[in-house]
JSON list of C-alpha atoms in Angstrom, two decimals:
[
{"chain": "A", "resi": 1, "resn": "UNK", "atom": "CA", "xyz": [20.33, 12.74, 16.69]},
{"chain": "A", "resi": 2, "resn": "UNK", "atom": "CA", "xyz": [20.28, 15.20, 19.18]},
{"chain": "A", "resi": 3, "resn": "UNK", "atom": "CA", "xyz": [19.68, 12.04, 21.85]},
{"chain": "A", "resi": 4, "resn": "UNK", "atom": "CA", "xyz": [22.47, 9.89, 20.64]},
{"chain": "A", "resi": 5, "resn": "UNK", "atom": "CA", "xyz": [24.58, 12.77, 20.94]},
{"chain": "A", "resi": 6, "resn": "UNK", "atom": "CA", "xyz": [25.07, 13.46, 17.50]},
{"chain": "A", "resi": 7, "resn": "UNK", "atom": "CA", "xyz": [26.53, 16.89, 16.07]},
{"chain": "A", "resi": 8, "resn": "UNK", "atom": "CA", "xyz": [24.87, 18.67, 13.16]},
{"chain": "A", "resi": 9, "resn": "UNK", "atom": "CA", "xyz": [28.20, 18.35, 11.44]},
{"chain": "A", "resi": 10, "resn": "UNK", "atom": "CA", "xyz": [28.47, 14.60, 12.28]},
{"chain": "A", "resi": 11, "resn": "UNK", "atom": "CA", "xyz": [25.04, 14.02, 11.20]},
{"chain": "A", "resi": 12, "resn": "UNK", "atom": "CA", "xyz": [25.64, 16.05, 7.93]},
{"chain": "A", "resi": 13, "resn": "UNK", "atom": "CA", "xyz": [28.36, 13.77, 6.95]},
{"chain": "A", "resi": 14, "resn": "UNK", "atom": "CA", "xyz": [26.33, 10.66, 7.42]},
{"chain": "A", "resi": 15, "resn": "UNK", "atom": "CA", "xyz": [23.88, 12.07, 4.90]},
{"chain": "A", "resi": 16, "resn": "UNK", "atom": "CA", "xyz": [23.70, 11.32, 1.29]},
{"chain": "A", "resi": 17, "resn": "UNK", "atom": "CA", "xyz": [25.27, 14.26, -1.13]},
{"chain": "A", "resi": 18, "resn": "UNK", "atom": "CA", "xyz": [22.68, 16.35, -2.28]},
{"chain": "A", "resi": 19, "resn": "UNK", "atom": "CA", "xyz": [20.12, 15.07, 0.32]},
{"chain": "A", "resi": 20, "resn": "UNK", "atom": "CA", "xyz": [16.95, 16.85, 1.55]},
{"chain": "A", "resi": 21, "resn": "UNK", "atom": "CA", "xyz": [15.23, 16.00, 4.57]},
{"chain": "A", "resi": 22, "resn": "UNK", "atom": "CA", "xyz": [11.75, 17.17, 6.05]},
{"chain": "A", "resi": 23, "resn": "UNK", "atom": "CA", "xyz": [8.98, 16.61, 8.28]},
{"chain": "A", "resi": 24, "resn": "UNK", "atom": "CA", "xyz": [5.48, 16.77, 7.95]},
{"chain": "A", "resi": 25, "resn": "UNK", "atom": "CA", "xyz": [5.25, 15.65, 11.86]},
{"chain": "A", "resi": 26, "resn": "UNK", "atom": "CA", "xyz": [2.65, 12.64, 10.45]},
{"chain": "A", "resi": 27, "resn": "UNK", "atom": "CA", "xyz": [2.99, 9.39, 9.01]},
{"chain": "A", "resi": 28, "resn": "UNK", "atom": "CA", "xyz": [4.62, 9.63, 5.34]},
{"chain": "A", "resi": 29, "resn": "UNK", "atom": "CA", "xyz": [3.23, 7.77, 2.46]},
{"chain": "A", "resi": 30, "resn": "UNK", "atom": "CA", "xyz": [5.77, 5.72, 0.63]},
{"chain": "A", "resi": 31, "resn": "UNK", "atom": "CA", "xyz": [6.47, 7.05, -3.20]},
{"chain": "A", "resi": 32, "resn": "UNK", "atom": "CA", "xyz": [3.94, 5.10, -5.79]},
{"chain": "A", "resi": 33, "resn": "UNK", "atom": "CA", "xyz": [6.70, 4.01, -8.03]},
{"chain": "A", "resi": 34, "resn": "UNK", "atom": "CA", "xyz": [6.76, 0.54, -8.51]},
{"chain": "A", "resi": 35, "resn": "UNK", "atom": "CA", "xyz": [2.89, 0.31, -6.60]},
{"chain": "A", "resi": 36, "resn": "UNK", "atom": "CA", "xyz": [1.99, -2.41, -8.89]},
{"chain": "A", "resi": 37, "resn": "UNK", "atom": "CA", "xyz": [4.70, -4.40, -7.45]},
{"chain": "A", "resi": 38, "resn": "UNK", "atom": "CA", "xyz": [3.96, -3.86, -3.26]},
{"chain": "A", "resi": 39, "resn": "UNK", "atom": "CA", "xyz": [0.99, -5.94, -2.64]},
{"chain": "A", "resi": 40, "resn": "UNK", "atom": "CA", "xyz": [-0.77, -5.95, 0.01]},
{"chain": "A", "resi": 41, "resn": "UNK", "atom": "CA", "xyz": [-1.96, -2.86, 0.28]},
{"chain": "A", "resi": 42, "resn": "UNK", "atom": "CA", "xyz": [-2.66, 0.17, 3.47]},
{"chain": "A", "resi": 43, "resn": "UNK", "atom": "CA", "xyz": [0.55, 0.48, 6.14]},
{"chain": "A", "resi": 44, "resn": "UNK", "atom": "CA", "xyz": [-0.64, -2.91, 7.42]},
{"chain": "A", "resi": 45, "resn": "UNK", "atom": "CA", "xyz": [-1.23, -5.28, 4.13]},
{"chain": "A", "resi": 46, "resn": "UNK", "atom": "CA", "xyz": [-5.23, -5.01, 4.82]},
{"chain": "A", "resi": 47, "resn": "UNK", "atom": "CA", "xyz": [-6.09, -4.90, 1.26]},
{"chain": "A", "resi": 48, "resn": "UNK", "atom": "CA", "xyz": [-4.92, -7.60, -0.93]},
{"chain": "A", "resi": 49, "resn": "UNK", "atom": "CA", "xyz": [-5.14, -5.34, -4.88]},
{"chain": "A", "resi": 50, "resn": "UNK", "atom": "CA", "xyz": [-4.80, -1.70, -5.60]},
{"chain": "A", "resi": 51, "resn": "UNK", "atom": "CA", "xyz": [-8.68, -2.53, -7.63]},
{"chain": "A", "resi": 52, "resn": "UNK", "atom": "CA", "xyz": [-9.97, -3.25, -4.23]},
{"chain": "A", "resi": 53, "resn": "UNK", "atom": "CA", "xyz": [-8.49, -0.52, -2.79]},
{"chain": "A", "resi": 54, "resn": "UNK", "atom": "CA", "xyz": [-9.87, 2.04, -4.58]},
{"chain": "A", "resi": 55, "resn": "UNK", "atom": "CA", "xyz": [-13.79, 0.13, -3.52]},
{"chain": "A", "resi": 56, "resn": "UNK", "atom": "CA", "xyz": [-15.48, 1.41, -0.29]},
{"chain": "A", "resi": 57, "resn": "UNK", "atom": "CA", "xyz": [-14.07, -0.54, 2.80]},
{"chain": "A", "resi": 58, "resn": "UNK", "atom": "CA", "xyz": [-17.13, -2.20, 3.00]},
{"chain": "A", "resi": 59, "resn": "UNK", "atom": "CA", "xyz": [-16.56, -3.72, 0.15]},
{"chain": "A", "resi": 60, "resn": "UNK", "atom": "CA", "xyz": [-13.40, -4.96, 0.51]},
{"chain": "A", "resi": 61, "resn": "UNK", "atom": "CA", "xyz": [-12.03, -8.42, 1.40]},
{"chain": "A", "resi": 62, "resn": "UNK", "atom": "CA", "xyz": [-12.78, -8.98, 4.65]},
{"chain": "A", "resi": 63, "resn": "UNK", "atom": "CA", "xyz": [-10.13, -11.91, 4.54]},
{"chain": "A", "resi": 64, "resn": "UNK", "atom": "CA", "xyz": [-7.33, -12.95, 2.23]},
{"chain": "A", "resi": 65, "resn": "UNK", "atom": "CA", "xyz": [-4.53, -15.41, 2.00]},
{"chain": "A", "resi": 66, "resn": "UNK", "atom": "CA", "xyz": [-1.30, -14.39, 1.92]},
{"chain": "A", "resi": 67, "resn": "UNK", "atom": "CA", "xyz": [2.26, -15.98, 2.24]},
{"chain": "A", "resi": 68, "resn": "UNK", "atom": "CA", "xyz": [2.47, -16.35, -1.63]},
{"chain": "A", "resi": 69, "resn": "UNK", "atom": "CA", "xyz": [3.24, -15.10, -4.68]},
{"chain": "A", "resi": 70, "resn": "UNK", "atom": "CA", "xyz": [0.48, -15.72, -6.67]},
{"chain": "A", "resi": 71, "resn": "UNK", "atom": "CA", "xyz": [0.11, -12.05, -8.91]},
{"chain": "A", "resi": 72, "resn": "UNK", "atom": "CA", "xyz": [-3.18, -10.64, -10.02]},
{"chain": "A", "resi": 73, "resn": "UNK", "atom": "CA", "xyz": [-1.95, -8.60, -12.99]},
{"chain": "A", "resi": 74, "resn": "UNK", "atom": "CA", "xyz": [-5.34, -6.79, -13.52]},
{"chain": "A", "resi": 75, "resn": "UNK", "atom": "CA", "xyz": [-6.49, -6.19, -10.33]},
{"chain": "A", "resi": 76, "resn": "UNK", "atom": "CA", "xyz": [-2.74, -5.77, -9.09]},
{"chain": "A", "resi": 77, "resn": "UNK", "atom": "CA", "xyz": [-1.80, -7.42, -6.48]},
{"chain": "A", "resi": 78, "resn": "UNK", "atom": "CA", "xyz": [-2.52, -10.73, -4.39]},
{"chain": "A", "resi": 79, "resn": "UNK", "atom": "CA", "xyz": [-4.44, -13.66, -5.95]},
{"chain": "A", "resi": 80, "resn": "UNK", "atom": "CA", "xyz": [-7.71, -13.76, -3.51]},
{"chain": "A", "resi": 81, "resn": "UNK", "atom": "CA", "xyz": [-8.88, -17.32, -3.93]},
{"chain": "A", "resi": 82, "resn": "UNK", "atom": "CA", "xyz": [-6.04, -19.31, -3.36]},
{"chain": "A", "resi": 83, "resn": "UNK", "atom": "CA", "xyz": [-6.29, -23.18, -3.44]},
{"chain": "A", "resi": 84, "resn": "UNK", "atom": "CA", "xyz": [-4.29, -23.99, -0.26]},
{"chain": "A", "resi": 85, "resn": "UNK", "atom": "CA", "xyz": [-3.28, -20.65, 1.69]},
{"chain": "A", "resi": 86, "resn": "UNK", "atom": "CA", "xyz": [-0.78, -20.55, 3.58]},
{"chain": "A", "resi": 87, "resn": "UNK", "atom": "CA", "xyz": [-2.33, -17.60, 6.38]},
{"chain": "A", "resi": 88, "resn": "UNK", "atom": "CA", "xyz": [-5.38, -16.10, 5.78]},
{"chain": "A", "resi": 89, "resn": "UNK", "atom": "CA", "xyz": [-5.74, -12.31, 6.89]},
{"chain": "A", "resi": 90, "resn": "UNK", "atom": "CA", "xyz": [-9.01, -11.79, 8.90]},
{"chain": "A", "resi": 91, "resn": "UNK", "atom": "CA", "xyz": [-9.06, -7.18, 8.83]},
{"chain": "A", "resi": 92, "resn": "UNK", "atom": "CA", "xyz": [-11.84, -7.95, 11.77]},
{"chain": "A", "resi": 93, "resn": "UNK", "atom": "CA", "xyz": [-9.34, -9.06, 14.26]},
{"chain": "A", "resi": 94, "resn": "UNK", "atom": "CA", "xyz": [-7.89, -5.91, 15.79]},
{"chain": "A", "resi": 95, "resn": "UNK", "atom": "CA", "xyz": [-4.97, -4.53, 14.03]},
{"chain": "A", "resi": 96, "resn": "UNK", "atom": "CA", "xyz": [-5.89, -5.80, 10.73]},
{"chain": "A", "resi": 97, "resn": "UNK", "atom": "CA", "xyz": [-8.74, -3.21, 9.94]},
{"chain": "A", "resi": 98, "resn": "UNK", "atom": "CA", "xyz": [-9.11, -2.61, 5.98]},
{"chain": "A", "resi": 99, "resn": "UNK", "atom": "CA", "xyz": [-11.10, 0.99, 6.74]},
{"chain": "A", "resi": 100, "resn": "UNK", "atom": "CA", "xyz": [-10.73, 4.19, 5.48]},
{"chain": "A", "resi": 101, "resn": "UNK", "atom": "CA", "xyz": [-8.62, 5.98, 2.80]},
{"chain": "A", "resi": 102, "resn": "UNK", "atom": "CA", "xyz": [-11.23, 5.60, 0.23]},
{"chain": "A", "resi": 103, "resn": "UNK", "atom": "CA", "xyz": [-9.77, 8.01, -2.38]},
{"chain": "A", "resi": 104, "resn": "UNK", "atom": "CA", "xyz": [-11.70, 6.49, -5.73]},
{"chain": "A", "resi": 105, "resn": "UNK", "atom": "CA", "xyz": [-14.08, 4.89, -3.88]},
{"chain": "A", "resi": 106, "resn": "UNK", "atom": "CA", "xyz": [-16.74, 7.23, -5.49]},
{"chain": "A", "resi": 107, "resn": "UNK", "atom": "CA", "xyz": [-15.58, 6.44, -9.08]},
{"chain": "A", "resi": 108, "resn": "UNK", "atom": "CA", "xyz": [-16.71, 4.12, -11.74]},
{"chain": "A", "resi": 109, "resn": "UNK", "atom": "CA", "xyz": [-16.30, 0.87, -13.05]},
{"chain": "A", "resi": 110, "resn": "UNK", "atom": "CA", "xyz": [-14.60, 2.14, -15.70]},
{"chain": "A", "resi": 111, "resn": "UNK", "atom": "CA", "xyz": [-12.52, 5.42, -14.24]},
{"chain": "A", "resi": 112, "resn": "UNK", "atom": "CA", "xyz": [-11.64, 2.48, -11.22]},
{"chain": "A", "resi": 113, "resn": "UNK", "atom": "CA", "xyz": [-10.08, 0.44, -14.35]},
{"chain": "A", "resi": 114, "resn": "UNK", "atom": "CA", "xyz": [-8.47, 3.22, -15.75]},
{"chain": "A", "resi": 115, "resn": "UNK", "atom": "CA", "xyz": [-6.46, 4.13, -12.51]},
{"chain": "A", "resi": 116, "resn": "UNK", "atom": "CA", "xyz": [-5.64, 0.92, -11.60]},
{"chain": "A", "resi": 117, "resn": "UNK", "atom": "CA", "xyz": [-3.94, 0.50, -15.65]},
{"chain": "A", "resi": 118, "resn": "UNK", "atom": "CA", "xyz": [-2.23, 3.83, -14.83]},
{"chain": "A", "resi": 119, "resn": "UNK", "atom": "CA", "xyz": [-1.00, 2.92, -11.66]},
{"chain": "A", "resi": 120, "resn": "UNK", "atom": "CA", "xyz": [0.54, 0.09, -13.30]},
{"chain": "A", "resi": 121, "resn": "UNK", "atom": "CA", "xyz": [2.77, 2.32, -15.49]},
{"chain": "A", "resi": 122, "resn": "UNK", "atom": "CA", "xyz": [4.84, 3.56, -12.71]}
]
């Protein structure tokens, strides 16, 4: 704001009514309502279903197709053997990396399935 020349004042009355705004000064994570719905997964679409993200990276699709809209309801999130793909996402070519953020990685089977139904609830 301050660049464009923009007052407080100005930029106050730009803002929604009742709005809060803060920094945390690193990326933000978007909200996890509607998750089941924002396929593929990670800032850049590395991971195709929320199941697979919750696996180690390792094992994780190392490609994918995508440019459809084929749904995997219980995994949640894009169909990985597709017929006749359309693009097919490679996470070894730079850019595309599927590593990291392996919060559940360490669970179960079962606890794995259970997140991924809850996740689907929101």
């Amino acid at each position: 704001m301050e660049r464009a020349g923009i007052t407080d004042a100005e930029a106050r009355a730009l803002e929604p009514e009742g709005a809060t705004w803060r920094t945390t000064r690193r990326y933000v994570a978007r909200r996890l309502d509607g998750i089941w719905a924002t396929a593929p997964y990670l800032h850049n679409g590395s991971v195709p279903t929320l199941h697979d993200l919750l696996q180690p990276a390792t094992e994780r699709p190392a490609t994918f197709a995508i440019g459809h809209r084929d749904y995997d309801p219980e995994r949640v999130g894009y169909l990985t053997r597709v017929t006749n793909p359309v693009f097919v996402l490679d996470t070894s070519i730079d850019g595309n990396s599927n590593a990291g953020h392996e919060y559940g990685a360490d669970l179960d089977e079962a606890d794995r399935r259970a997140l991924v139904e809850y996740l689907k609830t929101l």
